[in-house]
Amino acid sequence: RKEGYKGRTITLKIRFHNFITLNKSKTLENPTHLDDIIFKTVAELLDKVRLKKGGVRLLGIRLSNLTPGNKSNQLKFVRDKEDKLEQLSQSLDKIREKFGSKAITRASLLKVITNKRKASN
């Protein structure tokens, strides 16, 4: 995002405890670099994976099939929504750059973080 690129293909990589590696990808109709769209797509891909009992060693996300960010062939109402998400993403990036990566997070992730803290106590 910092370099001004967007990607069409989102890939989820999972390596299990026994070193078996699984890759799942989805190519979007329009390129994106927005956290919201990437997060939702990764969640869709993760829903299709049957997790093994031994746990996960590695979880990776890759955005590929990159294009310069200023190209857009979307309809105006889709662009308006994307413009708002773009402004939000830029604001979040500035906050994280100034105060650190943990300075701000999605409310939807707070439950996950809280549950992790309870489990570790």
PDB file of C-alpha atoms in Angstrom:
ATOM      1  CA  ARG A   1       0.000   0.000   0.000  1.00  0.00           C
ATOM      2  CA  LYS A   2       2.851   2.339   0.862  1.00  0.00           C
ATOM      3  CA  GLU A   3       4.224   1.994  -2.678  1.00  0.00           C
ATOM      4  CA  GLY A   4       0.795   2.594  -4.236  1.00  0.00           C
ATOM      5  CA  TYR A   5       0.066  -0.907  -5.530  1.00  0.00           C
ATOM      6  CA  LYS A   6      -3.062  -3.035  -5.368  1.00  0.00           C
ATOM      7  CA  GLY A   7      -3.359  -6.779  -5.877  1.00  0.00           C
ATOM      8  CA  ARG A   8      -5.977  -9.078  -7.347  1.00  0.00           C
ATOM      9  CA  THR A   9      -4.846 -12.433  -5.952  1.00  0.00           C
ATOM     10  CA  ILE A  10      -4.915 -13.199  -2.234  1.00  0.00           C
ATOM     11  CA  THR A  11      -3.125 -16.351  -1.078  1.00  0.00           C
ATOM     12  CA  LEU A  12      -3.347 -18.030   2.306  1.00  0.00           C
ATOM     13  CA  LYS A  13      -0.440 -20.312   3.238  1.00  0.00           C
ATOM     14  CA  ILE A  14      -0.719 -22.740   6.144  1.00  0.00           C
ATOM     15  CA  ARG A  15       2.048 -25.047   7.362  1.00  0.00           C
ATOM     16  CA  PHE A  16       0.907 -27.682   9.816  1.00  0.00           C
ATOM     17  CA  HIS A  17       2.817 -29.268  12.719  1.00  0.00           C
ATOM     18  CA  ASN A  18       4.003 -32.094  10.426  1.00  0.00           C
ATOM     19  CA  PHE A  19       5.380 -29.577   7.859  1.00  0.00           C
ATOM     20  CA  ILE A  20       2.648 -30.272   5.312  1.00  0.00           C
ATOM     21  CA  THR A  21       1.994 -26.960   3.554  1.00  0.00           C
ATOM     22  CA  LEU A  22      -1.325 -25.910   2.055  1.00  0.00           C
ATOM     23  CA  ASN A  23      -1.926 -22.890  -0.199  1.00  0.00           C
ATOM     24  CA  LYS A  24      -5.377 -21.494  -1.008  1.00  0.00           C
ATOM     25  CA  SER A  25      -5.838 -18.547  -3.382  1.00  0.00           C
ATOM     26  CA  LYS A  26      -8.635 -16.368  -4.639  1.00  0.00           C
ATOM     27  CA  THR A  27      -8.413 -13.884  -7.494  1.00  0.00           C
ATOM     28  CA  LEU A  28     -10.650 -10.853  -7.074  1.00  0.00           C
ATOM     29  CA  GLU A  29     -12.525  -9.127  -9.871  1.00  0.00           C
ATOM     30  CA  ASN A  30     -10.932  -5.772  -8.982  1.00  0.00           C
ATOM     31  CA  PRO A  31      -7.508  -5.105  -7.458  1.00  0.00           C
ATOM     32  CA  THR A  32      -7.410  -4.012  -3.805  1.00  0.00           C
ATOM     33  CA  HIS A  33      -5.085  -3.154  -0.955  1.00  0.00           C
ATOM     34  CA  LEU A  34      -7.815  -2.558   1.612  1.00  0.00           C
ATOM     35  CA  ASP A  35      -7.557  -4.435   4.904  1.00  0.00           C
ATOM     36  CA  ASP A  36     -11.300  -5.085   5.006  1.00  0.00           C
ATOM     37  CA  ILE A  37     -11.436  -6.889   1.677  1.00  0.00           C
ATOM     38  CA  ILE A  38      -8.214  -8.817   2.300  1.00  0.00           C
ATOM     39  CA  PHE A  39      -9.392  -9.859   5.786  1.00  0.00           C
ATOM     40  CA  LYS A  40     -12.778 -11.079   4.514  1.00  0.00           C
ATOM     41  CA  THR A  41     -11.168 -12.983   1.638  1.00  0.00           C
ATOM     42  CA  VAL A  42      -8.651 -14.669   3.944  1.00  0.00           C
ATOM     43  CA  ALA A  43     -11.497 -15.612   6.305  1.00  0.00           C
ATOM     44  CA  GLU A  44     -13.341 -17.217   3.350  1.00  0.00           C
ATOM     45  CA  LEU A  45     -10.222 -19.164   2.381  1.00  0.00           C
ATOM     46  CA  LEU A  46      -9.621 -20.243   5.978  1.00  0.00           C
ATOM     47  CA  ASP A  47     -13.206 -21.521   6.242  1.00  0.00           C
ATOM     48  CA  LYS A  48     -12.412 -23.968   3.424  1.00  0.00           C
ATOM     49  CA  VAL A  49      -9.434 -25.471   5.281  1.00  0.00           C
ATOM     50  CA  ARG A  50      -9.774 -28.445   7.560  1.00  0.00           C
ATOM     51  CA  LEU A  51      -7.386 -27.728  10.433  1.00  0.00           C
ATOM     52  CA  LYS A  52      -5.415 -30.629  11.850  1.00  0.00           C
ATOM     53  CA  LYS A  53      -5.173 -31.516  15.551  1.00  0.00           C
ATOM     54  CA  GLY A  54      -1.420 -30.955  15.882  1.00  0.00           C
ATOM     55  CA  GLY A  55      -1.639 -27.231  15.265  1.00  0.00           C
ATOM     56  CA  VAL A  56      -0.285 -24.728  12.777  1.00  0.00           C
ATOM     57  CA  ARG A  57       3.400 -23.773  12.497  1.00  0.00           C
ATOM     58  CA  LEU A  58       3.023 -20.977   9.962  1.00  0.00           C
ATOM     59  CA  LEU A  59       0.204 -18.822   8.680  1.00  0.00           C
ATOM     60  CA  GLY A  60       0.978 -16.455   5.824  1.00  0.00           C
ATOM     61  CA  ILE A  61      -0.970 -14.089   3.609  1.00  0.00           C
ATOM     62  CA  ARG A  62       0.264 -12.845   0.239  1.00  0.00           C
ATOM     63  CA  LEU A  63      -1.178 -10.245  -2.122  1.00  0.00           C
ATOM     64  CA  SER A  64      -0.051 -10.741  -5.726  1.00  0.00           C
ATOM     65  CA  ASN A  65      -1.023  -9.978  -9.304  1.00  0.00           C
ATOM     66  CA  LEU A  66      -0.112  -6.354  -8.509  1.00  0.00           C
ATOM     67  CA  THR A  67      -1.158  -3.278 -10.466  1.00  0.00           C
ATOM     68  CA  PRO A  68      -0.521   0.440  -9.897  1.00  0.00           C
ATOM     69  CA  GLY A  69      -3.100   1.721  -7.416  1.00  0.00           C
ATOM     70  CA  ASN A  70      -4.414   4.595  -9.512  1.00  0.00           C
ATOM     71  CA  LYS A  71      -6.104   2.350 -12.121  1.00  0.00           C
ATOM     72  CA  SER A  72      -9.793   1.745 -11.517  1.00  0.00           C
ATOM     73  CA  ASN A  73     -12.587   0.560 -13.778  1.00  0.00           C
ATOM     74  CA  GLN A  74     -15.254   0.260 -11.096  1.00  0.00           C
ATOM     75  CA  LEU A  75     -18.671   1.874 -11.042  1.00  0.00           C
ATOM     76  CA  LYS A  76     -18.957   5.178  -9.171  1.00  0.00           C
ATOM     77  CA  PHE A  77     -20.901   3.867  -6.133  1.00  0.00           C
ATOM     78  CA  VAL A  78     -18.357   1.065  -5.689  1.00  0.00           C
ATOM     79  CA  ARG A  79     -15.515   3.592  -5.965  1.00  0.00           C
ATOM     80  CA  ASP A  80     -17.166   5.860  -3.366  1.00  0.00           C
ATOM     81  CA  LYS A  81     -17.237   3.040  -0.819  1.00  0.00           C
ATOM     82  CA  GLU A  82     -13.678   2.082  -1.717  1.00  0.00           C
ATOM     83  CA  ASP A  83     -12.579   5.732  -1.368  1.00  0.00           C
ATOM     84  CA  LYS A  84     -13.938   5.815   2.194  1.00  0.00           C
ATOM     85  CA  LEU A  85     -12.172   2.551   3.035  1.00  0.00           C
ATOM     86  CA  GLU A  86      -9.025   3.971   1.425  1.00  0.00           C
ATOM     87  CA  GLN A  87      -9.149   7.038   3.689  1.00  0.00           C
ATOM     88  CA  LEU A  88      -9.681   4.784   6.697  1.00  0.00           C
ATOM     89  CA  SER A  89      -6.727   2.575   5.724  1.00  0.00           C
ATOM     90  CA  GLN A  90      -4.461   5.591   5.253  1.00  0.00           C
ATOM     91  CA  SER A  91      -5.453   6.949   8.667  1.00  0.00           C
ATOM     92  CA  LEU A  92      -4.804   3.573  10.310  1.00  0.00           C
ATOM     93  CA  ASP A  93      -1.405   3.361   8.593  1.00  0.00           C
ATOM     94  CA  LYS A  94      -0.452   6.808   9.928  1.00  0.00           C
ATOM     95  CA  ILE A  95      -1.515   5.913  13.478  1.00  0.00           C
ATOM     96  CA  ARG A  96       0.425   2.624  13.363  1.00  0.00           C
ATOM     97  CA  GLU A  97       3.474   4.354  11.908  1.00  0.00           C
ATOM     98  CA  LYS A  98       3.467   6.963  14.671  1.00  0.00           C
ATOM     99  CA  PHE A  99       2.431   4.853  17.689  1.00  0.00           C
ATOM    100  CA  GLY A 100       3.311   1.275  16.707  1.00  0.00           C
ATOM    101  CA  SER A 101       1.472  -1.631  15.110  1.00  0.00           C
ATOM    102  CA  LYS A 102      -0.561  -2.415  18.243  1.00  0.00           C
ATOM    103  CA  ALA A 103      -1.839   1.142  18.763  1.00  0.00           C
ATOM    104  CA  ILE A 104      -5.137   0.500  17.006  1.00  0.00           C
ATOM    105  CA  THR A 105      -7.060  -2.611  15.981  1.00  0.00           C
ATOM    106  CA  ARG A 106     -10.457  -3.682  14.707  1.00  0.00           C
ATOM    107  CA  ALA A 107     -13.199  -4.056  17.289  1.00  0.00           C
ATOM    108  CA  SER A 108     -14.065  -7.397  15.684  1.00  0.00           C
ATOM    109  CA  LEU A 109     -10.610  -8.679  16.682  1.00  0.00           C
ATOM    110  CA  LEU A 110     -10.905  -7.622  20.330  1.00  0.00           C
ATOM    111  CA  LYS A 111     -12.818 -10.783  21.225  1.00  0.00           C
ATOM    112  CA  VAL A 112     -10.044 -12.917  19.715  1.00  0.00           C
ATOM    113  CA  ILE A 113      -7.342 -10.981  21.595  1.00  0.00           C
ATOM    114  CA  THR A 114      -9.288 -11.128  24.869  1.00  0.00           C
ATOM    115  CA  ASN A 115      -9.828 -14.890  24.517  1.00  0.00           C
ATOM    116  CA  LYS A 116      -6.107 -15.429  23.848  1.00  0.00           C
ATOM    117  CA  ARG A 117      -5.183 -13.483  26.987  1.00  0.00           C
ATOM    118  CA  LYS A 118      -7.646 -15.483  29.106  1.00  0.00           C
ATOM    119  CA  ALA A 119      -6.297 -18.760  27.720  1.00  0.00           C
ATOM    120  CA  SER A 120      -2.689 -17.831  28.524  1.00  0.00           C
ATOM    121  CA  ASN A 121      -3.487 -16.994  32.187  1.00  0.00           C
TER     122      ASN A 121
END
